[in-house]
Short mmCIF file of C-alpha atoms in Angstrom, two decimals:
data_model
loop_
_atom_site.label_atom_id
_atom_site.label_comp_id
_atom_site.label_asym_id
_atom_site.label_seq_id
_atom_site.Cartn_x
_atom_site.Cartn_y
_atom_site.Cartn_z
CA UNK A 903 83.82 97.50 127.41
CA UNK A 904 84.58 100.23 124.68
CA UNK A 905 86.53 99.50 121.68
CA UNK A 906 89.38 101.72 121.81
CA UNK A 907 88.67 104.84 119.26
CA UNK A 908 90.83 105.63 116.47
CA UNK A 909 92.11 108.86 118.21
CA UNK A 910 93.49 106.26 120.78
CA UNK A 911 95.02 103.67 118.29
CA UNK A 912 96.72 107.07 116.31
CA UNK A 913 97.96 108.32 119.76
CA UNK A 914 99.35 104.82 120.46
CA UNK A 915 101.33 104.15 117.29
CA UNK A 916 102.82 107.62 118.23
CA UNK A 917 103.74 106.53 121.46
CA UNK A 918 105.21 103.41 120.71
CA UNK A 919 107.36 105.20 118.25
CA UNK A 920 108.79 107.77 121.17
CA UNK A 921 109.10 105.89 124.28
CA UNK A 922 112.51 103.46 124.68
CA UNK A 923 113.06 101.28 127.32
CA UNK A 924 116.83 102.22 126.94
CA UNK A 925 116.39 105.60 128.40
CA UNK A 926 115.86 106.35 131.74
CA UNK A 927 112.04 105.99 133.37
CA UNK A 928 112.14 109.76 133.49
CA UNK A 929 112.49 110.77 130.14
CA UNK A 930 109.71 107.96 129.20
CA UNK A 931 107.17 109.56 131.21
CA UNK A 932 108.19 112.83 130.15
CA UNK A 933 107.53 111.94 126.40
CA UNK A 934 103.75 110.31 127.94
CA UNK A 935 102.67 113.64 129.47
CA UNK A 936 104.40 115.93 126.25
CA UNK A 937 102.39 113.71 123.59
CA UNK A 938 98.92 113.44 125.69
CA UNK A 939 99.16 117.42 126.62
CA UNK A 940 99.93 118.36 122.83
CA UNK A 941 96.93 115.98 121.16
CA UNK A 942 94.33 115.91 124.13
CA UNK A 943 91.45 118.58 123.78
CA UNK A 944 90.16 120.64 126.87
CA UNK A 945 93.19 119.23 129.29
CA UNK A 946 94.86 121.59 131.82
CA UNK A 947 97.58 118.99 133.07
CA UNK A 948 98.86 115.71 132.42
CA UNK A 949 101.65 113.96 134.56
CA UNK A 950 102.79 111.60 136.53
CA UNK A 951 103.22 110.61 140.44
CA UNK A 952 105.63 107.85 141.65
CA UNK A 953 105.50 106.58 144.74
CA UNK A 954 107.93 107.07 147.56
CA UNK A 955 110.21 104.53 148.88
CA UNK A 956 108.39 104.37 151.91
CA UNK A 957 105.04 103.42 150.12
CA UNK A 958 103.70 106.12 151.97
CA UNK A 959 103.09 108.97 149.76
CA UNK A 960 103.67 110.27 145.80
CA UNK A 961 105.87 112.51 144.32
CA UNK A 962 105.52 114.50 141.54
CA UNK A 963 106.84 113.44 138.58
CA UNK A 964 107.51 114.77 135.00
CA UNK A 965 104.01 116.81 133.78
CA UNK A 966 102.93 119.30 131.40
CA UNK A 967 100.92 121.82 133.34
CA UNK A 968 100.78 124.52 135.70
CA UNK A 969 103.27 123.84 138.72
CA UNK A 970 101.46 120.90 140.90
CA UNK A 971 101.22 119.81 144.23
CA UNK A 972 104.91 118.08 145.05
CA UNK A 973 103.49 115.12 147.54
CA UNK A 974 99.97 112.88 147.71
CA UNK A 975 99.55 111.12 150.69
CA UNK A 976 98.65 107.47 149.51
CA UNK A 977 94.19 107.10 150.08
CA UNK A 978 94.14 111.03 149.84
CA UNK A 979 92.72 112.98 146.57
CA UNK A 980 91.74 110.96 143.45
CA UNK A 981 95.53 110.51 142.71
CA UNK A 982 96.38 108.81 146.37
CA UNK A 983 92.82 106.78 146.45
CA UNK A 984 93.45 105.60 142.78
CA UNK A 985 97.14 104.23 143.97
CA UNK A 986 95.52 102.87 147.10
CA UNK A 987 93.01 101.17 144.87
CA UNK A 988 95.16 100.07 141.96
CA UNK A 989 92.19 101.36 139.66
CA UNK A 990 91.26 104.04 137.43
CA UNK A 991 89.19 106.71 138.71
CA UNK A 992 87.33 108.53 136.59
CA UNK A 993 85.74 111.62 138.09
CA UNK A 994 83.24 113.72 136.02
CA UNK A 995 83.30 116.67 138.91
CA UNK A 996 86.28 117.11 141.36
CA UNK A 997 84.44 119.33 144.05
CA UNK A 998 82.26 117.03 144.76
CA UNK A 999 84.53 114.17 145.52
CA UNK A 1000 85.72 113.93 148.89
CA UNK A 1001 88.89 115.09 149.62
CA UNK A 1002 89.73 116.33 146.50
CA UNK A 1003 93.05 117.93 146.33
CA UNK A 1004 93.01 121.06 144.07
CA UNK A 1005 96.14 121.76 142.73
CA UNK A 1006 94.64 124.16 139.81
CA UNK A 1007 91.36 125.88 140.80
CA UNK A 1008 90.86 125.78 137.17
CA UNK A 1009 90.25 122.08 137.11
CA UNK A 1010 86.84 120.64 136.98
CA UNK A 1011 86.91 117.04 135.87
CA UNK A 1012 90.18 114.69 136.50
CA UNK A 1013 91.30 111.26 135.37
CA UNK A 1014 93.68 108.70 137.16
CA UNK A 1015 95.04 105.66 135.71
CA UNK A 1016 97.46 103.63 138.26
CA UNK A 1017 100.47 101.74 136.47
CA UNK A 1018 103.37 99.15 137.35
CA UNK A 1019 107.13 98.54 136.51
CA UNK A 1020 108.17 95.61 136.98
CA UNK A 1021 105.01 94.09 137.65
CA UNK A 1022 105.04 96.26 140.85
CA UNK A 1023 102.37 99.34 141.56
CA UNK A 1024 104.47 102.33 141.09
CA UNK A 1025 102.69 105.38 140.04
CA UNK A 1026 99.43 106.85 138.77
CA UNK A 1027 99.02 109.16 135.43
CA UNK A 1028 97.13 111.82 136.01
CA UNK A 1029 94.80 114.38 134.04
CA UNK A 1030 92.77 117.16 134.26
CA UNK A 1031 90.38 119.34 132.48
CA UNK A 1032 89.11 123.01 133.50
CA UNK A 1033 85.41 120.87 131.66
CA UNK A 1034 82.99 119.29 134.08
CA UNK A 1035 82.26 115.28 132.87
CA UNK A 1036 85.68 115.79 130.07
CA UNK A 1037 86.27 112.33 130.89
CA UNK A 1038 83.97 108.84 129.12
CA UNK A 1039 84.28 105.74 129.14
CA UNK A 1040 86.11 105.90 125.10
CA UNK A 1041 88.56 108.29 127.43
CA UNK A 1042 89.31 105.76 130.05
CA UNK A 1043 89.40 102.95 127.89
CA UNK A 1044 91.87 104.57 125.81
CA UNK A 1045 94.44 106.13 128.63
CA UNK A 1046 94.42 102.40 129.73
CA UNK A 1047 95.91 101.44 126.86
CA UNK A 1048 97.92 103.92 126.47
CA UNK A 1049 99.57 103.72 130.20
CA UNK A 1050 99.63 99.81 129.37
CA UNK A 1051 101.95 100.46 126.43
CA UNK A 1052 104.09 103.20 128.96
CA UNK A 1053 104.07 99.92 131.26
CA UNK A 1054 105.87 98.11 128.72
CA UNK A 1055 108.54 100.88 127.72
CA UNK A 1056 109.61 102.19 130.95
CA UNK A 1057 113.27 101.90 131.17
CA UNK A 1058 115.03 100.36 134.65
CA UNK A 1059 116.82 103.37 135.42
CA UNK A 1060 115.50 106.63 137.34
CA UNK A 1061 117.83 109.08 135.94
#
């Protein structure tokens, strides 16, 4: 595995100094996608989505982006097959993966990190970029550990 870059380590230390897990879970994620989309090169969205209290589907959540699609069925589109897997998917061209759920025609490469609160799987963190292959391994390695350090900040309120 890839030692996290120092692009990742500076974007952590930023992070860290934003997020509080006194404020709601909302305004935490907020901050995420805000931070990622300002300092992440050749991205056309960045957000989250939370699963339902069903455990059915996910619902949008706070992003930085072009409006998005409001509901994933959990196992559909990277976002729902990440969830269903409860691991990062990294893929380097989104019309060839199956099912692909195309929010933005614009995007060509995607991202999805799955994370927890409360030791529970709750959500996935999602990003795209209008460049085929945007995502490597440095990328992946370092969205984990920035989503692990969201993990440990999210407050226990909603709203």
């Amino acid at each position: 595995m890839e030692q996290l870059s120092a692009a990742y380590q500076t974007l952590g230390k930023q992070l860290d100094a934003i997020l509080d897990p006194k404020l709601p879970l909302v305004s935490n994620l907020a901050n995420f996608s805000a931070l990622l989309w300002l300092e992440m090169d050749n991205i056309n969205w960045v957000g989250s989505y939370l699963i339902s209290s069903t455990k059915e589907q996910l619902f949008l959540g706070p992003f930085q982006g072009k409006p998005a699609c409001t509901t994933i069925a959990v196992g559909k589109g990277v976002c729902g097959e990440a969830f269903q897997q409860a691991r990062t998917l990294r893929v380097a061209d989104v019309h060839a993966f199956p099912g692909h759920i195309a929010c933005d025609a614009a995007s060509e490469s995607e991202i999805v990190v799955p994370f927890y609160r409360n030791g529970q799987l709750f959500g996935v963190i999602d990003i795209d970029s209008p460049q085929a292959s945007r995502f490597d391994e440095t990328d992946q390695v370092g969205i984990e550990y920035l989503v692990k350090l969201l993990e440990n900040k999210l407050g226990e309120e909603h709203f």
